[in-house]
Coordinates of C-alpha atoms in Angstrom, one line a residue:
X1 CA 51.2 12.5 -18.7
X2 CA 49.9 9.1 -18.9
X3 CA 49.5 6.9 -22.2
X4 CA 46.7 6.8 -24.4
X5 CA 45.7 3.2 -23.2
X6 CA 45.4 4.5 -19.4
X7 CA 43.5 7.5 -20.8
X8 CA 41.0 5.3 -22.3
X9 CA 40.7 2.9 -19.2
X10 CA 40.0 6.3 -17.4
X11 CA 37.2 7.3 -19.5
X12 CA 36.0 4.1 -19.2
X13 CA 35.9 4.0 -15.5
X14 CA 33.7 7.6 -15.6
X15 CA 31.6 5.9 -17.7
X16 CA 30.8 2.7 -15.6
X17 CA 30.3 5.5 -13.1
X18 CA 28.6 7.7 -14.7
X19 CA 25.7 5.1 -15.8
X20 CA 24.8 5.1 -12.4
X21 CA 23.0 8.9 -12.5
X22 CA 22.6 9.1 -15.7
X23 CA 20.1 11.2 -17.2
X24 CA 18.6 11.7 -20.7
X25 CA 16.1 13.9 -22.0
X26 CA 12.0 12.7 -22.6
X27 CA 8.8 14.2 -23.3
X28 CA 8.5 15.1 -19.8
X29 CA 11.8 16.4 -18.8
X30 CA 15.1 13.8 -17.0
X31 CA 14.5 10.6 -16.3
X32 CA 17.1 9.2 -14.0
X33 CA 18.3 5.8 -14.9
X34 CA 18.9 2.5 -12.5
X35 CA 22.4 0.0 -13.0
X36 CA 21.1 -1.1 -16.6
X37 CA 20.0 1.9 -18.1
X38 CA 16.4 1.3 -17.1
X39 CA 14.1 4.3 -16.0
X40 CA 10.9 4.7 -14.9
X41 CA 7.6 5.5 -17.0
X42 CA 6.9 9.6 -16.8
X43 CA 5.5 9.8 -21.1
X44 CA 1.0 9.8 -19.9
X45 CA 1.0 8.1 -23.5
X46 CA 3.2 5.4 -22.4
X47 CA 1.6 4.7 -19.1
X48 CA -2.0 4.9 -20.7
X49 CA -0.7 2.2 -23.3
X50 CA 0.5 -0.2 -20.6
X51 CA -2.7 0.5 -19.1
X52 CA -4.7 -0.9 -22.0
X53 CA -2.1 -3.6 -22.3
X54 CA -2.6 -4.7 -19.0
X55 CA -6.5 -4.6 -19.2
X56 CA -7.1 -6.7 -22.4
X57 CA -3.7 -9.2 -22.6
X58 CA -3.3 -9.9 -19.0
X59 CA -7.2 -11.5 -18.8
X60 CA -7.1 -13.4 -21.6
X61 CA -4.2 -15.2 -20.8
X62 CA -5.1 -15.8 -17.7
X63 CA -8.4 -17.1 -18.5
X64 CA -6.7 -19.5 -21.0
X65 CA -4.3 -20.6 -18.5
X66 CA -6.6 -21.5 -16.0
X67 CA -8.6 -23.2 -18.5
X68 CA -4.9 -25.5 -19.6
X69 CA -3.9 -26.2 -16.2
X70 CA -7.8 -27.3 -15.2
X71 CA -7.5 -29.9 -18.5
X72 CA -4.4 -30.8 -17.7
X73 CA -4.5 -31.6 -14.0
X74 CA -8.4 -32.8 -14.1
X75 CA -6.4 -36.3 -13.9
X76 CA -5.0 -35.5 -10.3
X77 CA -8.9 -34.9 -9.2
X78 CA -9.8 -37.5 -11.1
X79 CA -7.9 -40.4 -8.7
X80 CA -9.6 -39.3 -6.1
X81 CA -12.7 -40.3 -7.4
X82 CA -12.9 -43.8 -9.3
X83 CA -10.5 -43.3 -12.3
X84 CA -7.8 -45.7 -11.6
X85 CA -10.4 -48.3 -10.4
X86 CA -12.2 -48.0 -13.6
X87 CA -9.6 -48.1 -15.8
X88 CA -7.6 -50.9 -13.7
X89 CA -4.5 -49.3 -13.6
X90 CA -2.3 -50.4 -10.9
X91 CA 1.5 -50.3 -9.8
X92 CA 3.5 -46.7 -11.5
X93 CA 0.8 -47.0 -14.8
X94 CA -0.7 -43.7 -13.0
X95 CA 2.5 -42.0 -12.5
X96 CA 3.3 -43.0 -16.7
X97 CA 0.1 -41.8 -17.8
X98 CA 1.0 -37.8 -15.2
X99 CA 4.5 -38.7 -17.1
X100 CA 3.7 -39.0 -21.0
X101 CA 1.9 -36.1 -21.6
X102 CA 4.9 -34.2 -21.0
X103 CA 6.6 -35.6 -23.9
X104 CA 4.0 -35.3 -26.4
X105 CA 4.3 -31.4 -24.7
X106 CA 8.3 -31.1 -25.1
X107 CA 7.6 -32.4 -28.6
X108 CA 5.5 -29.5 -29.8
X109 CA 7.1 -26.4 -28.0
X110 CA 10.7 -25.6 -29.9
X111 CA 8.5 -25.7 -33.8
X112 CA 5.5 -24.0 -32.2
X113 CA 7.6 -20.9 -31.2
X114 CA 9.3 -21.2 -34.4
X115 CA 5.9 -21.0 -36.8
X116 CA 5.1 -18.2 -33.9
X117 CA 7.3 -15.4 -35.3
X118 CA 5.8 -16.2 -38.7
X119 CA 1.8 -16.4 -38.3
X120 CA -0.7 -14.6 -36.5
X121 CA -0.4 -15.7 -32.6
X122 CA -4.4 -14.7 -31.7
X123 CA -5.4 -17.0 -34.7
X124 CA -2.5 -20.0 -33.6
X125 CA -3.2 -19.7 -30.1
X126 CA -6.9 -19.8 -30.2
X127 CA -7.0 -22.1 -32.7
X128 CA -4.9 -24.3 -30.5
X129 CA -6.8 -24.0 -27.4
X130 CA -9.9 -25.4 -29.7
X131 CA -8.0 -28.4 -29.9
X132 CA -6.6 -29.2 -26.9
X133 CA -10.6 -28.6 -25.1
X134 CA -11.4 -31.2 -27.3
X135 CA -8.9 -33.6 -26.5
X136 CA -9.3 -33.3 -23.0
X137 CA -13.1 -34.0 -23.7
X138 CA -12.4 -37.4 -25.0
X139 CA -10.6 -38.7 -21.6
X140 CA -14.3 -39.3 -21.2
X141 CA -14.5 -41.9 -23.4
X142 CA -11.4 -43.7 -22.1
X143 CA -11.9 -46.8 -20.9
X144 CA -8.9 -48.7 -20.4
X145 CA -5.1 -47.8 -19.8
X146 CA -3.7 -47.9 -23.4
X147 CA -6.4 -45.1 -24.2
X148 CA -5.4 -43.4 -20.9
X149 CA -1.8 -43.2 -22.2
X150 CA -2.5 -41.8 -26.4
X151 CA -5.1 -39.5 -25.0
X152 CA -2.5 -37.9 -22.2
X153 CA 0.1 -38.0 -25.2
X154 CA -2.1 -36.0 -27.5
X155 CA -3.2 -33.6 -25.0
X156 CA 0.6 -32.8 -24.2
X157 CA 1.3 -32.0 -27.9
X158 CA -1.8 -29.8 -28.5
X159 CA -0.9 -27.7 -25.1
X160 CA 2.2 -27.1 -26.1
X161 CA 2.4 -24.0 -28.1
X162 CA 0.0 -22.3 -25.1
X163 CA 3.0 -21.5 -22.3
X164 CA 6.1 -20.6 -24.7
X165 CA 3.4 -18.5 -26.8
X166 CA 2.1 -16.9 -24.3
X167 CA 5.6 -15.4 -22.7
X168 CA 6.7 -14.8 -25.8
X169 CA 3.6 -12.2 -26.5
X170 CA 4.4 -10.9 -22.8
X171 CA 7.8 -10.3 -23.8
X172 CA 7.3 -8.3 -26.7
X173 CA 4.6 -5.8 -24.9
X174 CA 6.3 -5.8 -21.8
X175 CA 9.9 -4.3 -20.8
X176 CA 12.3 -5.5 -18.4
X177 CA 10.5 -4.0 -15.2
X178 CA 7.2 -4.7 -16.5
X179 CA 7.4 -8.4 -17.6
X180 CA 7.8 -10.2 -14.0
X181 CA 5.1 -8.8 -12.1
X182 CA 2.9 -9.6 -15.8
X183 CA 4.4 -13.1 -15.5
X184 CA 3.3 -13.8 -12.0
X185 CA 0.0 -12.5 -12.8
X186 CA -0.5 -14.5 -15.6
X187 CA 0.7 -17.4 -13.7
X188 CA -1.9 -16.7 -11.3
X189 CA -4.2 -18.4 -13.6
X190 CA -1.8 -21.9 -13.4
X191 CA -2.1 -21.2 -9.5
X192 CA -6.0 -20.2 -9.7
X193 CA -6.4 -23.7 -11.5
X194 CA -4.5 -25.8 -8.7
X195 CA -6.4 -23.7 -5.8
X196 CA -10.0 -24.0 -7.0
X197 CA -10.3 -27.0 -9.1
X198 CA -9.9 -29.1 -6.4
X199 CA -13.6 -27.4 -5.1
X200 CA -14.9 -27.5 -9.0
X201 CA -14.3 -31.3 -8.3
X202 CA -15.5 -31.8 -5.7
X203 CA -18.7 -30.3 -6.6
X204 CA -19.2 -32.5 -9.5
X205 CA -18.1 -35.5 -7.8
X206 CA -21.1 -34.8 -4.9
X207 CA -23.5 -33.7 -7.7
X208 CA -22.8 -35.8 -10.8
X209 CA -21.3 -38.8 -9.8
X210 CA -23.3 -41.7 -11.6
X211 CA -25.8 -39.1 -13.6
X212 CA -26.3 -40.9 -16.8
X213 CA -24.2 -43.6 -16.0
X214 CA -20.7 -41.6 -15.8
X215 CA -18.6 -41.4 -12.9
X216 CA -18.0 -38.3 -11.5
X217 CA -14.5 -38.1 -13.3
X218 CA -16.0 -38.4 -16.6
X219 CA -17.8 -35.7 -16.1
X220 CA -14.9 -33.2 -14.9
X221 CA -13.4 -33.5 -18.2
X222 CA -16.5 -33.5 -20.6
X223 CA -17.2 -29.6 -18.4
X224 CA -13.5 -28.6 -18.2
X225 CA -13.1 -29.1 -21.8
X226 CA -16.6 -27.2 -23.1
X227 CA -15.1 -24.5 -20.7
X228 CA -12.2 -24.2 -22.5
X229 CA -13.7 -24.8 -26.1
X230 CA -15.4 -21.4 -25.2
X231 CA -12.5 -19.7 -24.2
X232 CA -10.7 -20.4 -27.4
X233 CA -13.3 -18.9 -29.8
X234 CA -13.6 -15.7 -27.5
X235 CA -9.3 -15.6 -27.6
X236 CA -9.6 -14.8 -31.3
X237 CA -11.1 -11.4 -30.5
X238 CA -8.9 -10.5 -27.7
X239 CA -5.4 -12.0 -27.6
X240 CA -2.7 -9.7 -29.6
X241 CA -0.7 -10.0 -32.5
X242 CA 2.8 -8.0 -32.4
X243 CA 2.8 -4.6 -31.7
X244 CA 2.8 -3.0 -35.1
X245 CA -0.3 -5.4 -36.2
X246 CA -2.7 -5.7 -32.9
X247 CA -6.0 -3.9 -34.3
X248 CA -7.5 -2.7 -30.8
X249 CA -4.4 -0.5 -30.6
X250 CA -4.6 2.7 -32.1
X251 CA -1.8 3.9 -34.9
X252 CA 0.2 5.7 -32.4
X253 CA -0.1 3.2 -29.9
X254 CA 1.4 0.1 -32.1
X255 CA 4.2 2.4 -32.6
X256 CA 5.4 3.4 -29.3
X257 CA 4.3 -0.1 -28.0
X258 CA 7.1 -1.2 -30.8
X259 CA 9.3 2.0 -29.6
X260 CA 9.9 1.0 -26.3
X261 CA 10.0 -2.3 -26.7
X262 CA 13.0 -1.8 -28.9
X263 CA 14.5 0.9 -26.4
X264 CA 14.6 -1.7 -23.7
X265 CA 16.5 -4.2 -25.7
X266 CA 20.1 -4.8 -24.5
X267 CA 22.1 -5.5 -27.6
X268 CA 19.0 -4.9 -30.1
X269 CA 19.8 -6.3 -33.8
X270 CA 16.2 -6.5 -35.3
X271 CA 14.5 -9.0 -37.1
X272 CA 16.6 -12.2 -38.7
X273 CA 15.4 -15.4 -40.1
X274 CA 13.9 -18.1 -37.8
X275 CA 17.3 -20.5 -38.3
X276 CA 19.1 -17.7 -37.5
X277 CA 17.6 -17.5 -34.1
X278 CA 17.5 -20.5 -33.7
X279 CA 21.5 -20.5 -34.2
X280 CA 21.7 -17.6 -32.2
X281 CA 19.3 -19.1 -28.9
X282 CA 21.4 -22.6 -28.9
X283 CA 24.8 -20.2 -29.0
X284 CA 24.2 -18.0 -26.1
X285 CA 25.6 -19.4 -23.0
X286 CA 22.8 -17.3 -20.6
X287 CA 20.1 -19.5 -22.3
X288 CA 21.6 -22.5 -21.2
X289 CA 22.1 -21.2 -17.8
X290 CA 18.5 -20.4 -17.8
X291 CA 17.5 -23.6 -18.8
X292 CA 19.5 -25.5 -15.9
X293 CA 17.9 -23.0 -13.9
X294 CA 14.0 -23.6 -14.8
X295 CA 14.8 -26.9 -15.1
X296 CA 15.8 -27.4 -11.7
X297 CA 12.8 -25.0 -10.3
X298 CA 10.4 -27.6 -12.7
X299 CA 11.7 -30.4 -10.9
X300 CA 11.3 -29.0 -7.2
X301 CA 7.6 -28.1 -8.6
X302 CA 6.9 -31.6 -9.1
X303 CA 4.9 -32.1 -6.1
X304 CA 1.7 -30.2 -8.4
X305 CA 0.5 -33.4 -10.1
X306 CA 0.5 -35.0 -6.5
X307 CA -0.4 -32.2 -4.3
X308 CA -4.0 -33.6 -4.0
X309 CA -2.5 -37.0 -3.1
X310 CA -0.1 -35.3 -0.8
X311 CA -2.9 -33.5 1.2
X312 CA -4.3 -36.5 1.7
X313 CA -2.0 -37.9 4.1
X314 CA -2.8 -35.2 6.3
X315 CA -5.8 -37.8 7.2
X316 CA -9.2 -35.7 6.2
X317 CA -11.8 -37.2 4.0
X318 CA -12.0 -36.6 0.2
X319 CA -14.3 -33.0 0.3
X320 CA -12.1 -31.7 3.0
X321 CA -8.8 -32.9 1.5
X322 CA -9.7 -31.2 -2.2
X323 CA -10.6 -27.9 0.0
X324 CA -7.3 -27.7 1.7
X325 CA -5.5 -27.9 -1.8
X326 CA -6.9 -24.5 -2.3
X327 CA -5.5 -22.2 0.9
X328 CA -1.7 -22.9 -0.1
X329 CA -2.4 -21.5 -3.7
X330 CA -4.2 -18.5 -2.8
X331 CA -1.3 -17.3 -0.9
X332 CA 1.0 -18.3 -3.9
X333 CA -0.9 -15.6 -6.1
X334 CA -0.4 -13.3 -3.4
X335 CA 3.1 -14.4 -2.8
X336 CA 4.3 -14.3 -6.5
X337 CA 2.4 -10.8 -7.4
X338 CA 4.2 -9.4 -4.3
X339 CA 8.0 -11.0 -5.0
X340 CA 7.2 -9.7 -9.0
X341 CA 6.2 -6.5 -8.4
X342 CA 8.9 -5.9 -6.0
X343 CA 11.8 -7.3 -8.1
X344 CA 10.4 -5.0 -10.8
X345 CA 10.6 -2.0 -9.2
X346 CA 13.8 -2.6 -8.4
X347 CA 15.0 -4.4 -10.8
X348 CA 16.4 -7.1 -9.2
X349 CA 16.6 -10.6 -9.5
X350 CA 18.9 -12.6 -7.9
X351 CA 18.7 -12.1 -4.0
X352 CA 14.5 -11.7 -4.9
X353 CA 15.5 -15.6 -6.7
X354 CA 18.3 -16.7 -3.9
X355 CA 15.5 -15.8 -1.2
X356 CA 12.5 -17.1 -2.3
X357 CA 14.3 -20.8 -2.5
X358 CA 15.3 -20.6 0.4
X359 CA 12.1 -20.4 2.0
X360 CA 11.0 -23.3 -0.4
X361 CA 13.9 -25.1 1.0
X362 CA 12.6 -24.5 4.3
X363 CA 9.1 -25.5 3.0
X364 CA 9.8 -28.5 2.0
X365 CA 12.1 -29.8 4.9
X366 CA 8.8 -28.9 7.6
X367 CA 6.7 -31.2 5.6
X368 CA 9.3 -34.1 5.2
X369 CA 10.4 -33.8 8.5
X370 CA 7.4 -34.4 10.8
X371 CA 4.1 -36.3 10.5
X372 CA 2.7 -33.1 12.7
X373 CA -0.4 -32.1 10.5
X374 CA -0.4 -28.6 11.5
X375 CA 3.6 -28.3 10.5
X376 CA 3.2 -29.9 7.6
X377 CA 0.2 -27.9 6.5
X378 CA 2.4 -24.8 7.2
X379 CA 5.6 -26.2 5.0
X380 CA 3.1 -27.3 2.2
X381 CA 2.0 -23.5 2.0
X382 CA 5.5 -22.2 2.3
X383 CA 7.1 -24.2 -0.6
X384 CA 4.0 -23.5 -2.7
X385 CA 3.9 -19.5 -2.5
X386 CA 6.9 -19.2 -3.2
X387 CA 8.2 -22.3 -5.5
X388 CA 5.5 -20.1 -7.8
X389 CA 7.2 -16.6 -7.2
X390 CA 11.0 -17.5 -8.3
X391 CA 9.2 -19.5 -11.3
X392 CA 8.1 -16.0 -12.3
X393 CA 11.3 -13.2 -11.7
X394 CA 13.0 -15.9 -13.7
X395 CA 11.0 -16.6 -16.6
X396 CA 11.2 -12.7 -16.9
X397 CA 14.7 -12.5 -16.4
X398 CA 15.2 -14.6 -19.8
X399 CA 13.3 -12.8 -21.7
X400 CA 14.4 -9.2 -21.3
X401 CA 18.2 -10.7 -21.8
X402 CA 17.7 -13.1 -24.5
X403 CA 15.6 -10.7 -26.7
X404 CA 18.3 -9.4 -29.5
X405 CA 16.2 -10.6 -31.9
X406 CA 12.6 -11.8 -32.0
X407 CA 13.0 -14.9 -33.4
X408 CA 15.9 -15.3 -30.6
X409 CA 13.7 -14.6 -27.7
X410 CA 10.6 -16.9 -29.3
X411 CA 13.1 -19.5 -29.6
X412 CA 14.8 -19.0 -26.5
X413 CA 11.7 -19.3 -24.4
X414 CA 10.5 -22.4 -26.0
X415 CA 13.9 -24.1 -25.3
X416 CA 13.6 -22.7 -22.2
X417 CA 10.3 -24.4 -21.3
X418 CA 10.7 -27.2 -23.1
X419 CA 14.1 -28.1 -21.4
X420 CA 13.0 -27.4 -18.2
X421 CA 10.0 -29.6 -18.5
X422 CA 12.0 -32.5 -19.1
X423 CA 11.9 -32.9 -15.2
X424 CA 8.3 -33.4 -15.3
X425 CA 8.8 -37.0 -17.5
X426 CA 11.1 -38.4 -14.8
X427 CA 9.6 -36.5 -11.3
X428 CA 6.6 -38.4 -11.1
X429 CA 8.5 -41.5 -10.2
X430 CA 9.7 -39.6 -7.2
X431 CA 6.1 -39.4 -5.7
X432 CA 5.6 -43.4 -5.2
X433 CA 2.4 -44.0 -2.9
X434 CA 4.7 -45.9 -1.4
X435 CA 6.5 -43.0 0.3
X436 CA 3.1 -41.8 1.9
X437 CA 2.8 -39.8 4.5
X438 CA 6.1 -37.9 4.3
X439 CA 7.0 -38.5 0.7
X440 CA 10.4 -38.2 1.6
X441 CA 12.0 -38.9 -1.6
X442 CA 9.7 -36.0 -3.4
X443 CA 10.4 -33.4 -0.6
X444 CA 14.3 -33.9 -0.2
X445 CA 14.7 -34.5 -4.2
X446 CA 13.0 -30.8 -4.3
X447 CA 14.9 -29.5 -1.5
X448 CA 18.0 -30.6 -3.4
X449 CA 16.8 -29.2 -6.8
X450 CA 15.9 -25.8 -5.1
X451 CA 19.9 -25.6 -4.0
X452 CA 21.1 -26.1 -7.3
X453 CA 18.1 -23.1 -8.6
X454 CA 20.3 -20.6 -5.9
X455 CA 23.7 -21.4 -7.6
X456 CA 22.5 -21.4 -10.8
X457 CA 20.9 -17.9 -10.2
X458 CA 24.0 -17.0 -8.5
X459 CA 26.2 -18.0 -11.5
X460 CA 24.0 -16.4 -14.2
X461 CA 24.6 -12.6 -11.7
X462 CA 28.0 -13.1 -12.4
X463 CA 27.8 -13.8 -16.0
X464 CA 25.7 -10.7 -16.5
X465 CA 28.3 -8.5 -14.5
X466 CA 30.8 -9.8 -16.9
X467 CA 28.6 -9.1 -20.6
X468 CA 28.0 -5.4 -18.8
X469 CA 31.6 -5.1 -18.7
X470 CA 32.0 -6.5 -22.1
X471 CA 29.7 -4.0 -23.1
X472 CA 30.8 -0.7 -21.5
X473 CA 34.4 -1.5 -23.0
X474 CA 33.7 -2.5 -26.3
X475 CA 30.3 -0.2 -26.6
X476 CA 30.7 2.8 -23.9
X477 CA 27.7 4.4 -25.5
X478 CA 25.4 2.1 -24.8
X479 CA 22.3 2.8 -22.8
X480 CA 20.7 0.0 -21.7
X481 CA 22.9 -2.9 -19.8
X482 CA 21.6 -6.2 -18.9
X483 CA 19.6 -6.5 -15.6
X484 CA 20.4 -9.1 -12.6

């Protein structure tokens, strides 16, 4: 007969087994579970609330992302026109004034998703959006480099509660094989902004240019920024609050939105105060892995704020170059919603991650290596469908594993963006004109940065593996495991 220790390690064994065909009962008979405990929607109530979810969130988000990124990156259009000779700026004082906004941005994120958990996000968010379409407004007025420089810094902190806010209501309506596919949909809206706002510039630029004395540039940012002043004051209707409190969701709807949100949790604890999360996000070694890891995929994106500048090498005029900026997006939105929906379904992330660098890997090596147009072209779309994709599995990742607590996950995804976007203060300076045509510094520094996204995805599989472990030892009954 063996001991009671090997008995245990026995039962353990059946279990690890076991949650592989798991079944449990639901309102519409068994549901058979995946690695982590994660089954497929059968409840009509359920799939008729995601449904409405996806109808009302998902477009508002993505209109105010489209509406951030065109404020934000108006600047990049904006060079091709006049704006560096009429504010004189010469040697790196563009790539500082791409550069500081990001730290006004990193500045604002980490308190903004702290004041999140504690206030009404439709009512911040809005309210936020408001501001920042007026900021970007007043780049109008500027006139000189100094007023180049506060402007972009101000913009930066205003825009910063938008991203983390915005995945951190995704996270909280969405479960773990729901949230990447939402991600890279949302995300479409960043991408949307980069394809076409190139062609919204150049339009202005053919039709506006001199019109009551402004260049062409100043009028991209008065438009871009009444745009998005609209936007905000229609988001106060439409974006969400939690699920308990969103008022176009019916009773029972805020309570099995809250249900299964809570269901899907690995390691669910509830609500604590914001310190604690805070304490609890900065002690959990997967957030820092996450971080490296977006950090790293931030810093191979950095060819966005030169993309326009990039294309130009390729030798075409100014119309033509802002109309090939748009091709390689529109297969990114295509790209990401394909890799998202697929790692959802399966719930997988790490070869759909390992993969998808790869190719950007490949991407960016066709574009540095040659001054073929035609090869280049092809790179620049390769590294930009799918640089987009990973961005998304993995910003989803973190948030169905770091969600224990609300105030973790808020917190967690702030640190998360804000970390990673500490690439984009040093990046620029890796995109000298210099460098043109190949840019050879930016494409192998993003090569190299997409290497260090695989083993960083690699590592945080194995770390997973070993918590699921932890978990089925110390917790057998446990349902729900931690997805990789």
């Amino acid at each position: 007969m063996g001991t009671s220790g090997e008995q245990t390690q026995v039962r353990i064994e059946d279990e690890k087994v076991d949650l592989e065909l798991v079944e449990y009962g639901g309102d519409n008979g068994q549901k058979k579970a995946d690695y982590s405990g994660v089954s497929e929607k059968t409840d009509p109530r359920e799939i008729k609330l995601v449904k409405k979810l996806d109808m009302i969130i998902i477009p508002t988000l993505w209109v105010m992302y489209f509406c951030n990124y065109m404020d934000r990156n108006a600047i990049t259009n904006g060079k091709l026109n006049t704006l560096t000779e009429d504010l004189n700026l010469h040697g790196n004082q563009y790539n500082t004034a791409i550069s500081i906004l990001f730290c006004g941005y990193l500045i604002g994120q980490l308190p903004s998703n702290m004041i999140l958990t504690r206030v009404k996000p439709s009512l911040y968010m809005a309210g936020f959006t408001v501001t920042w379409s007026v900021v970007s407004s007043l780049m109008a007025i500027v006139h000189d480099y100094k007023g180049l420089l506060l402007t972009r810094f101000f913009l930066g902190f205003v825009e910063a509660p938008f991203y983390p806010g915005a995945l951190y209501l995704l996270s909280i309506f969405y479960t773990k094989k729901e949230i990447s596919l939402r991600i890279a949909l949302f995300y479409t809206g960043n991408i949307a902004a980069n394809a076409f706002c190139g062609l919204f510039a150049a339009a202005i630029f053919a039709t506006l240019d001199g019109v009551h004395g402004l260049a062409g540039w100043r009028w991209l940012f008065i438009i871009t920024g009444v745009v998005s002043f609209g936007v905000g004051l229609l988001s106060l209707v439409t974006l969400p609050n939690t699920p308990l409190t969103t008022w176009w969701l019916t009773e029972d709807e805020r309570q099995l939105a809250h249900e299964r949100i809570k269901r899907d949790t690995t390691e669910h604890v509830g609500s604590t105060s914001v310190w604690n999360g805070l304490k609890q996000a900065v002690k959990d070694y997967r957030m820092w892995l996450f971080c490296f890891n977006m950090n790293m995929q931030i810093s191979a994106e950095s060819f966005k704020n030169f993309f326009p500048s990039v294309i130009k090498t390729l030798g075409f005029n100014t119309t033509v170059t802002l109309a090939l900026t748009c091709p390689p997006y529109v297969v990114a939105c295509f790209v990401g919603a394909a890799l998202s929906w697929s790692s959802g379904k399966r719930n997988e992330r790490t070869w759909h991650m390992i993969i998808g660098t790869f190719l950007d890997v490949v991407g960016f090596v066709m574009a540095a290596a040659t001054t073929n147009i035609a090869v280049r072209y092809v790179g620049m779309v390769i590294f930009v469908s799918f640089s987009s994709a990973v961005n998304d599995i993995c910003l989803g990742w973190a948030a169905s594993t770091l969600g224990q607590t609300p105030e973790k996950k808020a917190i967690s995804m702030a640190l998360i963006n804000m970390l990673s976007n500490v690439s984009s203060v040093y990046t620029p300076y890796l995109w000298p004109s210099t460098d043109a045509p190949r840019y050879v510094i930016g494409m192998s520094s993003s090569a190299a940065f997409s290497v260090a996204v695989i083993a960083a995805t690699w590592f945080t599989k194995v770390g997973l593996k070993r918590d699921n472990e932890r978990i089925r030892q110390t917790a057998p009954e446990t349902v729900v495991l931690y997805a990789y």
